[in-house]
Amino acid sequence: MVDVIVSGVAARLTDLIAKQIRNRVYLVRGVQSDIQNLSGELKRLGNTLDDAERREFKDKSVKDWLRKLEDASYEMDDVLDEWNISIVKLQQKKVGSFIPSPSLVCNNFYFRHNFALKIIEVKKRLDLIFMERDRFDFVASYPIHASREPRLSQTTSLIDLAKVCGRESENENLVDKLMSVGGSRDELDVCVLSIVGPGGIGKTTLAKLAYNDNRVKNCFQLRIWICVSRSFDEVGIANEIILRAGGSKPNTNQLDMLLRCLKELISGKKFLLVLDDVWIEDNTKWEPLKNSLKQRDGVGSKILVTTRNQSVAVMMGSVKNEIHHVGSLSDDECWLLLSEIALSGKNEEECKKFHNIGKNIAKKCKGLPLAAKTLGSLLLSKNTLKEWENVMNSEIWELEKVEIDIFSHLLISYNELSPALKRCFSYCAVFPKDTKIDVESIVTKWMAMGYLESRGSNGGDWKVRGRENFDKLAMLSLFQDFNSCGDKTESFKMHDILHDFALFLRKNVSQVQEYRSLFNYKELPNPHLCDCLARVRLLSLRKCGLRGIPKQIEKLIHLRWLNLGRNNFHDQDVKTVCKLYNLQFLWLDVCRLEEISSKIGNLVHLIHLDLSYNNLLKELPEKVCNLCKLETLNVDGCESLSKLPQGIHRLVNLKHLYNSGTRSLVQYPQGLGQLTCLDTLSRFAFDKLHWNELGLLKNLNRLSGCLELKTNFGDQLLDGDIKEEHLEAIREAELGKKKHIQELRINFSGHVILLDALKPHPNLQILDLTLACEHRLPWWIASPINQLISITLSECTHLSSLSHIGQLPLLENFEIKFESFYSRLEFVGREILGMTTTTTTTTTTTTTTTRDHISEASSSSLTAAAATATTSTTRDHISEASLSSSMVGRRNTNTIGFPKLKKLKFTNCSRWKEWEDITAEEEDSDAITLMPCLTELIIRNCSELTKLPHRLLRKASSLESLHIYYSRQLEQLYVDTKGQHWKSISISHPNPHLVLKHF
């Protein structure tokens, strides 16, 4: 792990030489050459650190040497922090000086001399460390799978079934998959099943159970077990398979000849090949061997792989349903396994004596079989309750036998990691056991600690690197209990044994490093900070009840990450924080701030700034625009914020502007449109005086996720005064080019023709639409090419028809709701069914043609009144004609209404009286399928609705639950499940488990 800080310091020393020339802050004579030599020596040293870190767990002198190197490297890193701060101060003084003077600080002898002394002092320490290195005879870096790497113990297929417990259901599942026919992607391919899990979880044991199952023995003509381990030797593996398949020992080591011999030997035979403990991720080594195992006449042959790394399973050809993640044992199963060993040779009375305390010890195993066996072996030699109690009360990582037997297995995986990944993993020990760890948060901490390796001159995207590091650790089964949103993991936990392992690793970390990350440190030493705290890099004082920012915080000059959120501060307190020039991440959310000091611009290294939910904050200082490295600015919930800085275009690296809930912000600086790196803009709103600002979105084509648009074109546009300039302003936004936006929330006040022109990209999946004064929906909502899966219509109080909603073939969720209990919606016709046909009709052509005509007409100075009349009349006619044609006139055409809809919800439709049903003839027709995937129908606060469409609900064959809340007329009819109305739905319904839910 030392490699990360050593390589980082070497890079900073190299950069220092360039910076002194660029900033004209020249070093004392002779120091420059010392720095150059030191940088080169650290880089050369880095080549041997891989070997040193592997040896530290067995050689205490190596461990001590690494700790000294780490301490000295961090001290040099701190000296370089001081240099950076001095550069910032110099630049500030230059700006404030009336007479420009390059020597303002450059010629300050004290500054340069003092810095030189610190460099020389640390260099002397490092020189001694470099000299001491020679006695260890470290080996320079070598490939991970080279022959120097100690081999793991070989596994065999033999198993003592009496000593296995808790794997019955997993074995049944695996045996079923092994015996199933097919499973591969094509007839020549061979199915690859994989067992994945961390070391000691029982992957090999599960593979042995299946391999030795009598059903499997009878199913395969050949069964072959190969222990692969870390070195994937294709020649050796091919030789082993040939010998175990009954062939003679080949007289060649040529891979091509061996694979041809292998292919001929297994031809026509159904085989099971187990490859135990595979580590290789190189597809070029696996592919030739896999190709030799493919055969037309061996249908049903299987390859079973065990591995710690899911990436290996995927590389070898396993798809999702062919990868089995081994589960943990229960506490009782762990006790059975542990007691089998620990109580061996003890009589019945002794067994009873240790039973209760033994079950508590078994809980320490947290479902890991290897831990149960190891603790059982440890307890075997302990014959008193006191000795067992000592084991129970000890941290598992403090037990010597655990360190040897369990952690040695985990060290194998750990040593495979890059230095940066080692740091990222061991850092997780700072969290308490069973903590849900937020992925985005821990990535910021890794960045602040310097664990994310740089790529290229600008370091690349640290968030991407952090996410990649997390994914790699997760694929190695080092994390568990993932919570995901879509394809993105949001949080995770560590298995307790792996947390103990991380603690074991951190006990080898120096005290200096241990104090670099402190959380919830509620009592800052007063009046002076201790020396160890002065070096801290991460500090969380979140929700500590602070009434002001402690003055001594300004001494923590090495801070990179500071969370002061949810405290009560005065505006002047922020000035103290603004002296922490090395800060990269700063949280000042929910601090009741009314003003941000202009000195915030001093924090030139800031990447992330969170000012959210400071409700009284009215503006940001222009100096915020000095933060040229800023990537994330969060002002969510700042309700009083009325403007953004005019110089916002200078934030050239800004990627995320979170501004939801900024209801006073209705005007944006022109520079916003120049932030072409922007990925996130939560909200864009304008009032009737600034409607032409929508064009600021034109070049922001990287916008992704969710965008809220609040538009107000003014009351005059409702009277028919639409002009070309209004339509042009809408088109300027070019929403149709923003293909990464998945969710759009539109709060629209103005004529619907303007909304027609706002057409988003077809990739849009979620739409939440609020229409203030319109009776119809925009035409693009029913475009046949869109990908909408969810629509919510909110506060569309004048909406009188749901035409076109039914034309969405991918829609899964649809909700219409009113918060005000007022709506014009009185009738829901069959248009909501989305009746579409599989054949092209004249009506469909007419619809498309008419819409194109309307779009062109509205684009050419068409008056709103004329456009409204044309649109309304034409579409109403089209709706009736197409429904009549599809529902009645085409008995020989298959029709599917809402083929994907799963959830349908109506809320506060206070004037809704009728929901049109289908006819008996249509219900009986096999050519008409209506909402086949609908599982849930919810009707809430619809007091005037008198009846449900019984035939339609019977046609919705997957309906599982009908919810009726606060709708008095419906409740009177359907609450009695034995009554006629409920029976008319339920008795004839295809789903016999349909239930009614109500209050």
mmCIF file of C-alpha atoms in Angstrom, residues 227-240 280 285-286:
data_model
loop_
_atom_site.group_PDB
_atom_site.id
_atom_site.type_symbol
_atom_site.label_atom_id
_atom_site.label_comp_id
_atom_site.label_asym_id
_atom_site.label_seq_id
_atom_site.Cartn_x
_atom_site.Cartn_y
_atom_site.Cartn_z
ATOM 1 C CA CYS A 227 -6.959 -27.802 -9.854
ATOM 2 C CA VAL A 228 -5.869 -24.779 -11.883
ATOM 3 C CA SER A 229 -4.782 -22.354 -9.145
ATOM 4 C CA ARG A 230 -3.065 -19.084 -10.028
ATOM 5 C CA SER A 231 -0.900 -20.140 -12.933
ATOM 6 C CA PHE A 232 -3.125 -20.972 -15.909
ATOM 7 C CA ASP A 233 -0.767 -23.327 -17.734
ATOM 8 C CA GLU A 234 -2.596 -24.277 -20.953
ATOM 9 C CA VAL A 235 -0.085 -27.009 -21.796
ATOM 10 C CA GLY A 236 -0.227 -28.502 -18.300
ATOM 11 C CA ILE A 237 -4.032 -28.388 -18.189
ATOM 12 C CA ALA A 238 -4.336 -30.014 -21.628
ATOM 13 C CA ASN A 239 -1.924 -32.782 -20.536
ATOM 14 C CA GLU A 240 -3.926 -33.384 -17.341
ATOM 15 C CA ILE A 280 -6.761 -15.970 -15.122
ATOM 16 C CA LYS A 285 -5.204 -18.260 -22.896
ATOM 17 C CA TRP A 286 -8.654 -19.738 -22.291
#
